[in-house]
XYZ file of C-alpha atoms in Angstrom:
659
model
C 96.717 162.393 117.419
C 99.858 163.499 119.245
C 102.691 164.593 116.987
C 105.533 162.061 116.806
C 108.809 163.751 115.770
C 110.214 160.418 114.587
C 107.717 160.492 111.724
C 109.002 163.857 110.515
C 111.637 161.833 108.668
C 108.922 160.512 106.386
C 107.426 163.860 105.424
C 106.942 164.176 101.673
C 108.506 160.738 101.105
C 105.465 159.451 99.220
C 105.245 162.573 97.059
C 108.868 162.083 96.008
C 108.233 158.416 95.188
C 110.668 157.096 97.799
C 107.946 155.374 99.826
C 104.393 154.174 99.283
C 101.476 155.167 101.479
C 101.508 151.592 102.809
C 105.169 151.913 103.838
C 104.448 155.115 105.767
C 101.405 153.510 107.411
C 103.640 150.653 108.602
C 106.093 153.182 110.033
C 103.244 154.859 111.941
C 102.188 151.454 113.270
C 105.716 150.781 114.546
C 105.947 154.201 116.185
C 102.634 153.605 117.970
C 103.699 150.142 119.149
C 106.890 151.355 120.833
C 107.018 155.087 121.645
C 110.481 154.600 123.197
C 112.049 152.950 120.140
C 115.008 154.723 118.507
C 114.039 157.359 115.945
C 115.511 155.294 113.137
C 113.207 152.280 113.642
C 110.005 153.603 112.031
C 112.120 154.753 109.101
C 113.799 151.343 108.823
C 110.398 149.668 108.959
C 109.157 151.828 106.094
C 112.263 151.013 104.049
C 111.969 147.264 104.698
C 108.344 147.437 103.552
C 109.398 149.267 100.393
C 112.203 146.774 99.721
C 109.722 143.914 99.966
C 107.426 145.638 97.444
C 110.418 145.895 95.069
C 111.004 142.134 95.282
C 113.677 142.045 98.006
C 113.319 139.836 101.059
C 115.130 142.234 103.372
C 116.910 145.528 103.851
C 120.648 144.850 103.847
C 122.236 147.502 106.047
C 125.712 146.823 104.632
C 124.711 148.413 101.317
C 122.825 151.396 102.696
C 125.089 153.838 100.821
C 124.214 152.205 97.508
C 120.497 152.395 98.308
C 120.827 155.999 99.465
C 122.396 156.934 96.131
C 119.924 154.899 94.078
C 116.838 156.402 95.742
C 118.290 159.825 96.631
C 117.627 159.504 100.357
C 117.658 162.815 102.272
C 120.754 163.516 104.377
C 118.831 163.247 107.671
C 117.817 159.682 106.708
C 121.376 158.780 105.858
C 122.827 159.974 109.152
C 120.454 157.835 111.218
C 120.806 154.741 109.039
C 124.598 155.038 109.010
C 124.550 154.784 112.808
C 122.229 151.764 112.729
C 124.383 150.072 110.076
C 127.520 150.635 112.170
C 125.966 148.792 115.124
C 122.866 146.795 114.052
C 122.651 145.114 117.467
C 121.579 148.458 118.926
C 118.163 147.777 117.407
C 117.698 144.948 119.898
C 116.738 147.556 122.496
C 113.265 147.815 120.970
C 110.429 145.304 121.325
C 109.836 145.855 117.605
C 112.949 143.895 116.617
C 113.766 140.251 117.293
C 117.349 139.040 116.865
C 117.678 135.914 114.725
C 120.738 134.865 116.749
C 118.526 134.617 119.842
C 116.234 131.928 118.372
C 113.300 134.164 117.441
C 110.148 133.411 119.399
C 108.603 136.804 120.132
C 105.925 138.463 118.057
C 108.118 141.366 116.976
C 107.170 142.631 113.488
C 110.841 142.959 112.441
C 113.680 140.422 112.567
C 117.382 141.303 112.385
C 119.543 138.506 110.962
C 123.141 139.705 110.917
C 123.010 142.911 108.872
C 119.706 142.020 107.175
C 116.428 143.431 108.499
C 113.258 141.516 107.573
C 109.530 141.732 107.922
C 108.847 138.789 110.221
C 106.664 136.928 107.715
C 109.372 136.886 105.067
C 112.075 135.893 107.539
C 109.890 132.957 108.558
C 109.378 131.948 104.918
C 113.114 132.130 104.238
C 113.897 129.950 107.266
C 111.306 127.338 106.290
C 112.507 127.135 102.705
C 116.150 126.895 103.768
C 115.405 124.224 106.359
C 113.251 122.112 104.016
C 115.820 122.183 101.205
C 118.649 121.594 103.671
C 116.933 118.466 104.986
C 116.603 117.085 101.467
C 120.230 117.869 100.660
C 121.270 116.052 103.822
C 119.461 112.875 102.754
C 121.894 110.030 102.172
C 122.844 109.925 98.495
C 122.342 106.388 97.184
C 123.221 105.204 93.697
C 120.240 103.161 92.458
C 120.992 99.724 91.077
C 121.434 99.648 87.276
C 121.541 103.446 87.081
C 124.550 103.470 84.727
C 122.908 100.874 82.491
C 119.649 102.811 82.185
C 121.453 106.115 81.590
C 123.369 104.504 78.728
C 120.064 103.352 77.211
C 118.423 106.768 77.451
C 121.542 108.672 76.359
C 123.339 106.739 73.607
C 127.054 107.423 73.196
C 128.100 110.199 70.806
C 131.341 111.110 69.034
C 131.975 114.173 71.197
C 134.005 114.185 74.408
C 132.031 117.129 75.818
C 129.957 116.388 78.921
C 126.327 115.495 78.251
C 124.707 117.845 80.766
C 121.276 116.332 80.238
C 122.657 112.930 81.259
C 124.500 114.516 84.188
C 121.292 116.204 85.354
C 119.411 112.897 85.261
C 122.158 111.123 87.182
C 122.266 113.753 89.935
C 118.470 113.791 90.237
C 118.314 109.995 90.462
C 120.533 109.954 93.544
C 119.070 112.929 95.435
C 115.858 114.145 97.051
C 116.314 117.678 95.684
C 117.660 118.750 92.293
C 117.776 121.962 90.279
C 118.100 121.806 86.490
C 118.733 125.188 84.904
C 119.495 126.291 81.377
C 118.660 128.852 78.741
C 116.043 128.538 75.986
C 116.350 125.423 73.851
C 118.888 123.682 76.099
C 116.542 120.738 76.546
C 115.087 121.178 80.019
C 111.816 119.491 79.025
C 113.576 116.726 77.093
C 115.754 116.112 80.130
C 112.853 115.861 82.533
C 110.936 113.423 80.279
C 113.976 111.154 80.154
C 114.450 111.614 83.896
C 110.881 110.526 84.605
C 111.367 107.495 82.366
C 114.590 106.737 84.240
C 112.996 107.077 87.687
C 110.015 104.898 86.772
C 112.319 102.252 85.257
C 114.480 102.187 88.387
C 111.336 102.009 90.543
C 110.060 99.110 88.424
C 113.205 97.174 89.326
C 112.497 97.580 93.057
C 108.718 97.664 93.409
C 105.539 96.703 91.522
C 104.060 100.118 92.405
C 105.043 102.937 90.027
C 106.086 106.280 91.433
C 103.329 108.830 91.936
C 104.570 111.732 89.833
C 103.009 115.191 89.594
C 103.990 117.958 87.198
C 103.327 121.640 87.852
C 104.110 125.169 86.680
C 103.437 128.603 88.189
C 100.949 129.780 85.519
C 98.299 128.281 83.268
C 100.236 129.252 80.150
C 103.441 127.617 81.401
C 101.492 124.509 82.413
C 99.836 124.235 78.980
C 103.183 124.619 77.215
C 104.902 121.983 79.361
C 101.966 119.617 78.907
C 102.050 119.931 75.113
C 105.808 119.350 75.033
C 105.793 116.382 77.390
C 102.873 114.649 75.671
C 104.781 114.712 72.380
C 108.048 113.435 73.822
C 106.718 110.606 75.976
C 105.668 108.644 72.880
C 109.275 108.567 71.597
C 110.935 107.691 74.903
C 113.094 104.543 74.801
C 111.590 102.756 77.808
C 109.172 99.870 78.304
C 105.527 100.441 77.398
C 104.291 100.221 81.005
C 106.944 102.755 82.039
C 105.752 105.188 79.360
C 102.188 104.687 80.560
C 103.203 105.585 84.122
C 104.608 108.996 83.140
C 101.899 111.626 83.577
C 101.009 113.934 80.717
C 98.916 116.295 82.800
C 100.463 119.486 84.192
C 98.771 121.535 86.915
C 99.320 125.089 88.010
C 100.844 125.302 91.477
C 97.611 126.833 92.772
C 95.593 123.873 91.479
C 98.148 121.379 92.775
C 98.132 122.821 96.296
C 94.371 123.384 96.367
C 94.078 127.158 96.501
C 91.240 128.538 98.584
C 89.409 131.683 97.468
C 90.116 134.838 99.466
C 92.904 133.316 101.546
C 96.655 132.805 101.242
C 96.339 129.276 102.629
C 96.105 126.054 100.618
C 94.248 122.807 101.154
C 97.543 120.893 101.082
C 100.072 121.838 103.751
C 102.223 120.141 106.387
C 99.110 118.699 108.024
C 97.634 117.475 104.740
C 100.573 116.736 102.448
C 100.356 116.020 98.745
C 99.975 112.404 97.665
C 103.071 111.981 95.512
C 106.588 110.588 95.334
C 108.065 113.010 92.789
C 107.176 116.630 92.099
C 108.561 118.407 89.033
C 108.056 122.186 88.767
C 108.821 123.954 85.500
C 109.528 127.692 85.063
C 110.814 127.832 88.636
C 112.248 131.332 88.136
C 108.662 132.595 88.468
C 108.173 131.104 91.945
C 108.331 133.631 94.775
C 109.524 132.792 98.281
C 106.049 132.505 99.814
C 104.887 130.047 97.151
C 108.067 127.983 97.493
C 107.480 127.841 101.235
C 103.944 126.557 100.622
C 105.156 123.917 98.144
C 107.831 122.602 100.499
C 105.407 122.533 103.432
C 102.990 120.374 101.419
C 105.684 117.992 100.178
C 105.940 114.607 101.949
C 109.260 114.107 103.738
C 110.282 111.218 101.478
C 109.256 112.876 98.202
C 111.716 114.022 95.546
C 111.551 117.650 94.315
C 112.963 118.687 90.914
C 113.007 122.338 89.854
C 113.428 123.389 86.209
C 114.034 126.915 85.005
C 116.252 129.529 83.430
C 118.251 131.238 86.187
C 118.808 134.314 83.992
C 115.139 135.118 83.406
C 113.177 137.693 85.342
C 112.488 136.717 88.918
C 108.999 136.388 90.361
C 106.704 139.405 90.553
C 106.395 138.885 94.314
C 109.321 139.016 96.744
C 112.219 136.639 96.362
C 114.406 135.120 93.650
C 114.493 131.511 94.801
C 115.852 129.939 91.621
C 118.449 132.700 91.293
C 119.616 132.096 94.862
C 119.823 128.348 94.253
C 121.803 128.802 91.026
C 124.260 131.534 92.033
C 127.192 129.173 91.478
C 125.765 127.034 88.662
C 127.882 128.551 85.882
C 131.134 127.332 87.428
C 129.664 124.014 88.580
C 131.403 123.890 91.959
C 131.375 120.088 92.014
C 133.447 118.226 94.570
C 136.108 115.715 93.570
C 133.845 112.944 94.912
C 130.931 114.061 92.741
C 133.208 114.277 89.682
C 134.466 110.732 90.307
C 130.907 109.448 90.813
C 129.759 111.060 87.545
C 132.764 109.621 85.701
C 131.875 106.145 86.951
C 128.107 106.446 86.495
C 127.788 108.430 83.267
C 131.236 108.473 81.693
C 131.178 112.282 81.681
C 134.278 114.254 82.666
C 133.463 117.377 84.718
C 136.921 118.085 86.142
C 136.822 121.609 84.673
C 133.853 122.339 86.949
C 135.426 120.990 90.176
C 136.107 123.559 92.904
C 137.694 123.322 96.342
C 134.838 125.275 97.937
C 132.136 122.815 96.815
C 128.932 122.957 98.864
C 126.169 120.401 99.355
C 123.745 122.429 97.217
C 126.210 122.615 94.302
C 126.228 118.821 94.005
C 122.519 118.812 93.113
C 122.506 121.669 90.594
C 122.973 120.911 86.888
C 123.233 123.595 84.220
C 122.380 122.655 80.628
C 124.808 124.527 78.401
C 124.031 123.695 74.753
C 121.082 125.334 72.971
C 119.342 123.082 70.445
C 116.909 125.833 69.443
C 119.424 128.522 68.556
C 122.223 127.287 66.313
C 125.651 128.859 65.920
C 124.316 131.372 63.379
C 121.137 132.293 65.245
C 120.834 136.041 65.742
C 118.326 135.535 68.567
C 120.663 133.131 70.337
C 123.710 135.387 70.003
C 121.700 138.440 71.039
C 120.434 136.688 74.176
C 123.960 135.544 75.085
C 125.451 139.005 74.628
C 122.711 140.673 76.677
C 123.165 138.076 79.408
C 126.921 138.715 79.432
C 126.397 142.495 79.623
C 128.249 142.991 76.311
C 126.672 146.236 75.067
C 128.999 146.844 72.063
C 128.345 143.351 70.701
C 124.587 143.796 71.173
C 124.746 147.085 69.244
C 126.657 145.391 66.432
C 124.172 142.513 66.171
C 121.187 144.843 66.112
C 122.748 146.869 63.309
C 123.222 143.854 61.030
C 120.733 142.647 58.431
C 119.569 139.295 59.766
C 116.830 136.794 59.006
C 115.661 136.477 62.600
C 116.193 139.814 64.397
C 115.202 143.370 63.509
C 115.800 146.609 65.389
C 113.784 149.749 64.774
C 115.172 152.793 66.572
C 112.731 154.891 68.584
C 111.771 157.598 66.065
C 110.966 155.363 63.104
C 109.610 152.637 65.357
C 106.743 154.727 66.668
C 105.627 155.621 63.147
C 105.769 151.978 62.076
C 103.759 150.483 64.925
C 100.851 149.708 62.568
C 103.220 147.838 60.263
C 104.505 145.750 63.155
C 101.033 145.028 64.532
C 99.498 144.034 61.204
C 102.241 142.025 59.526
C 105.149 141.832 61.964
C 107.247 144.424 60.117
C 108.320 141.625 57.780
C 110.244 143.969 55.478
C 112.720 144.673 58.297
C 114.046 141.100 58.199
C 116.430 139.698 55.613
C 114.661 136.971 53.538
C 114.957 133.433 54.877
C 116.109 130.661 52.606
C 112.897 128.713 53.249
C 110.725 131.707 52.379
C 109.102 131.855 55.830
C 108.263 135.321 57.125
C 107.251 136.764 60.501
C 103.582 137.523 61.088
C 101.535 140.062 63.028
C 97.951 140.061 64.284
C 96.418 140.086 60.788
C 97.346 136.392 60.601
C 95.081 135.099 63.387
C 92.171 137.373 62.477
C 92.224 136.157 58.878
C 92.484 132.542 60.085
C 89.478 133.166 62.343
C 87.360 134.168 59.324
C 88.810 131.764 56.777
C 88.425 128.615 58.897
C 85.103 129.403 60.587
C 82.860 126.280 60.726
C 79.427 126.177 59.176
C 76.673 127.452 61.454
C 75.232 123.925 61.886
C 78.612 122.314 62.777
C 78.843 120.328 66.015
C 80.538 121.381 69.253
C 83.693 119.360 68.516
C 84.183 121.172 65.217
C 83.834 124.565 66.883
C 86.263 123.519 69.624
C 88.775 122.442 66.967
C 88.345 125.806 65.216
C 88.792 127.687 68.501
C 91.979 125.738 69.196
C 93.294 126.719 65.764
C 92.504 130.398 66.377
C 94.287 130.308 69.751
C 97.304 128.663 68.130
C 97.332 131.265 65.353
C 97.085 134.106 67.874
C 100.022 132.733 69.866
C 102.344 132.918 66.837
C 102.931 136.652 67.424
C 103.009 138.658 70.641
C 103.872 142.261 71.321
C 105.685 142.684 74.654
C 106.543 145.746 76.743
C 108.110 146.400 80.159
C 105.392 148.596 81.677
C 101.674 148.651 82.356
C 101.111 152.414 82.511
C 101.732 155.116 79.938
C 101.484 155.399 76.168
C 104.063 152.625 75.676
C 102.822 150.397 78.487
C 100.203 147.684 78.002
C 97.332 150.097 78.658
C 98.389 152.599 76.004
C 99.585 150.040 73.473
C 96.436 147.909 73.699
C 94.342 151.000 72.967
C 96.578 151.933 70.009
C 96.575 148.399 68.587
C 92.805 148.059 68.928
C 92.423 151.276 66.898
C 94.892 150.070 64.249
C 93.061 146.753 63.764
C 89.687 148.523 63.723
C 90.846 150.932 61.003
C 92.121 147.957 58.987
C 88.589 146.438 59.284
C 89.995 143.310 60.910
C 87.882 143.798 64.064
C 84.777 145.771 64.972
C 85.839 147.540 68.162
C 82.790 149.799 68.339
C 81.776 147.938 71.498
C 83.715 146.451 74.426
C 83.298 142.825 73.390
C 83.869 141.871 69.759
C 84.865 138.723 67.919
C 88.626 138.333 67.873
C 89.294 140.236 71.099
C 92.149 138.527 72.981
C 91.987 138.722 76.764
C 94.341 137.872 79.608
C 92.966 136.657 82.937
C 94.663 138.706 85.663
C 93.298 136.974 88.762
C 92.632 133.332 89.573
C 88.981 132.370 89.130
C 88.440 129.022 90.807
C 84.770 128.759 89.851
C 85.604 128.986 86.155
C 88.850 127.057 86.527
C 90.844 129.911 84.998
C 94.170 131.059 86.366
C 96.104 134.317 86.305
C 97.928 134.342 82.968
C 95.416 132.316 80.943
C 94.762 133.806 77.487
C 91.505 133.504 75.561
C 89.961 134.858 72.357
C 86.331 135.970 71.950
C 84.537 133.948 69.243
C 80.984 133.526 68.018
C 79.859 129.944 68.704
C 76.427 128.242 68.874
C 74.587 128.252 72.202
C 72.270 125.472 73.357
C 69.618 126.695 70.911
C 71.986 126.816 67.958
C 72.190 130.628 67.966
C 75.638 132.158 67.486
C 76.710 133.957 70.647
C 79.961 135.548 71.742
C 82.024 133.357 74.059
C 85.663 133.544 75.148
C 87.609 130.398 74.246
C 90.376 129.206 76.567
C 92.701 126.238 76.270
C 92.539 124.670 79.717
C 95.835 123.530 81.215
C 95.737 120.003 82.554
C 92.661 118.977 80.546
C 92.657 117.106 77.240
C 89.888 115.816 75.004
C 89.916 113.117 72.340
C 91.439 115.439 69.736
C 93.815 117.489 71.889
C 93.683 120.218 74.543
C 90.205 120.852 75.899
C 88.636 124.195 75.029
C 86.432 125.984 77.532
C 83.934 128.593 76.301
C 83.050 131.280 78.841
C 80.444 134.037 78.713
C 82.234 137.415 78.638
C 79.997 138.637 81.469
C 81.291 135.832 83.715
C 84.919 136.847 83.396
C 86.182 138.773 86.404
C 89.484 140.621 86.256
C 90.812 140.530 82.695
C 92.375 142.835 80.134
C 92.911 143.032 76.388
C 96.210 141.399 75.517
C 97.480 142.536 72.146
C 100.307 143.926 74.281
C 101.566 141.915 77.266
C 104.169 142.752 79.891
C 107.383 140.761 79.726
C 106.650 139.497 83.242
C 103.301 138.047 82.109
C 104.955 136.426 79.078
C 107.197 134.162 81.158
C 106.397 130.535 80.515
C 105.316 131.355 76.955
C 107.002 131.155 73.567
C 105.978 132.821 70.328
C 107.188 132.293 66.777
C 107.594 136.058 66.537
C 108.115 138.163 69.642
C 108.253 141.960 69.472
C 109.556 144.007 72.405
C 108.547 147.686 72.474
C 110.469 149.855 74.948
C 109.172 153.127 76.454
C 110.492 156.606 75.620
C 111.897 157.336 79.082
C 114.322 155.494 81.391
C 112.727 153.203 83.963
C 113.930 151.105 86.879
C 112.187 148.055 85.386
C 114.376 148.198 82.258
C 116.937 145.614 83.314
C 119.236 143.072 81.721
C 116.958 140.245 82.862
C 113.893 141.902 81.338
C 115.625 142.359 77.983
C 116.937 138.778 78.040
C 113.518 137.383 78.946
C 111.826 139.391 76.179
C 114.333 138.196 73.578
C 114.059 134.545 74.573
C 110.267 134.471 74.241
C 110.849 134.424 70.459
C 111.478 131.135 68.656
C 112.065 132.233 65.032
C 111.878 136.030 64.823
C 112.493 138.865 67.259
C 111.727 142.573 66.781
C 113.080 145.260 69.106
C 111.597 148.764 69.033
C 113.412 151.318 71.188
C 116.298 153.759 71.387
C 119.870 152.590 71.896
C 120.381 154.629 75.115
C 117.508 152.730 76.759
C 118.706 149.375 75.435
C 122.190 150.146 76.716
C 120.766 151.173 80.102
C 118.950 147.850 80.400
C 122.100 145.870 79.590
C 124.052 147.750 82.258
C 121.354 147.293 84.909
C 121.224 143.696 86.210
C 118.772 142.807 88.957
C 120.139 142.082 92.439
C 117.446 140.933 94.854
C 118.531 141.074 98.469
C 118.045 137.933 100.497
C 119.864 135.660 102.893
C 118.606 132.432 101.347
C 121.872 131.558 99.585
C 123.746 131.780 102.898
C 121.948 128.795 104.405
C 123.674 125.974 102.519
C 127.263 126.848 103.254
C 128.157 123.291 104.219
C 130.762 121.178 102.377
C 129.493 119.084 99.495
């Protein structure tokens, strides 16, 4: 192959960790496609590819100096990129780049939109998402008849003058085709959506004998199962007519199931040519949805359907490229409501939101509601205060909280923490917490393994009894979870799972002399459509009777979206049938999204890492309901607090129209 001097810029880039082999291969492809292209283009292509792998939708040329410093770009890279950043339109000379301003129609692999350079596929996804949401925002807002009356029924008056943000969220969603409801842990997102569905079905009942076709979804099986359990409990106590309650679905699907995922393809059965059969779609844990998935959802949504997104804007963004919920909620904290919206809310709900009115109100702002009061974490909750301080970037206050003796949070600094891993794994390091008034104490993995043995059914028990036992074991396992930021290394999931397995084996709680043993918890890491298991589903290996009554090892899963007579349906799977899976005593924080645990323990690595961010720390903390343990050195904790995530995209620029 003839030497191409333009590729000399990439020499040793992979060895230094600046680029992946795939990024360099893409640069070589670009150089081969246009031998006359400027020398900077293959380099820019490689950098765009790398940015996409890091979760960004584009390479923003206006911040090239920041990126150069962050990744220690060589000086010869910087000189070329500085010239391109000074005059981005110069890139239009190559057939490799299409200009967004010229109504892109060519097959160029790169698209330049202002100062942002995209891989074509992601520019297309961004445009489709922006257009679909924009069309819904432009729909004529109509106040349904009797809306104020029904809101008053679902949200009885209280003594406080503070705005009821749950009521506000329901009101905004009732008048629009697109709504975002965001809020931290315990702010009542699920409670709000149950009341909203009751409200929508009641309003529909006034206009039509046909109830709304409502579907509920979440990005992962775990998130779907959690939403389903919560909704099923709350529907029974909803103050609406019996037939309205009956018309609110209790089943929650994963997005892949909802759209009809096809094996070995990125396409879904439902798309613009075969839309979903529904009137309302509610998606929980929307922070986990990447741009490509959001594009697929919007393409499959009927034009007249209502879309409601729920999620915590401050959690980690999706593993894949994009931060859709973050882009949608950039202005949620300050409200940015227009005077007209404030007046409408005052008339419809009685709530005063004048403090959140802004002159620069946009159409999107009018359909975003932020829930601001946590019902889970009270004023004295250490977990709640810790999460707030991390989210605010207040390092000194975080350090103070961690140093206090509290009933719900415990910090073990790096040195002692490594020696006390066994203590944490077995019993949750209970001695590190101040005693609770109710006598409750955090647990570790000893708890579920003892429950497994203590509550085992008799050998001749029927299938329903074994399913009930399996459900109890899964519930007991989910009380405690050890979390970490990384997959690789001694303090990543791979190293920690090996260490924990050895600790439990030495304590004679498991027999890990072979790969599969009773009590082994596993995480499915790739969708398996034949088994009906999704990425993120967690199961535990148990000995249960086969068709001949012989006890055999099977992995028990609680199946999202399926219920039996006595609760969630349990599916038993032969270990040999499971495809990609891993032991899950330790789970990455990313994989834990959509889950909650009574006791969550976050173990940080020994060395600094780019993945240690404010959002990761916040997400790890807020997985815990009653107790939270943090194992790691203060310098690394402080680094995470000072390192918020900024994903580059142009999505938020698309709705800059007055509200």
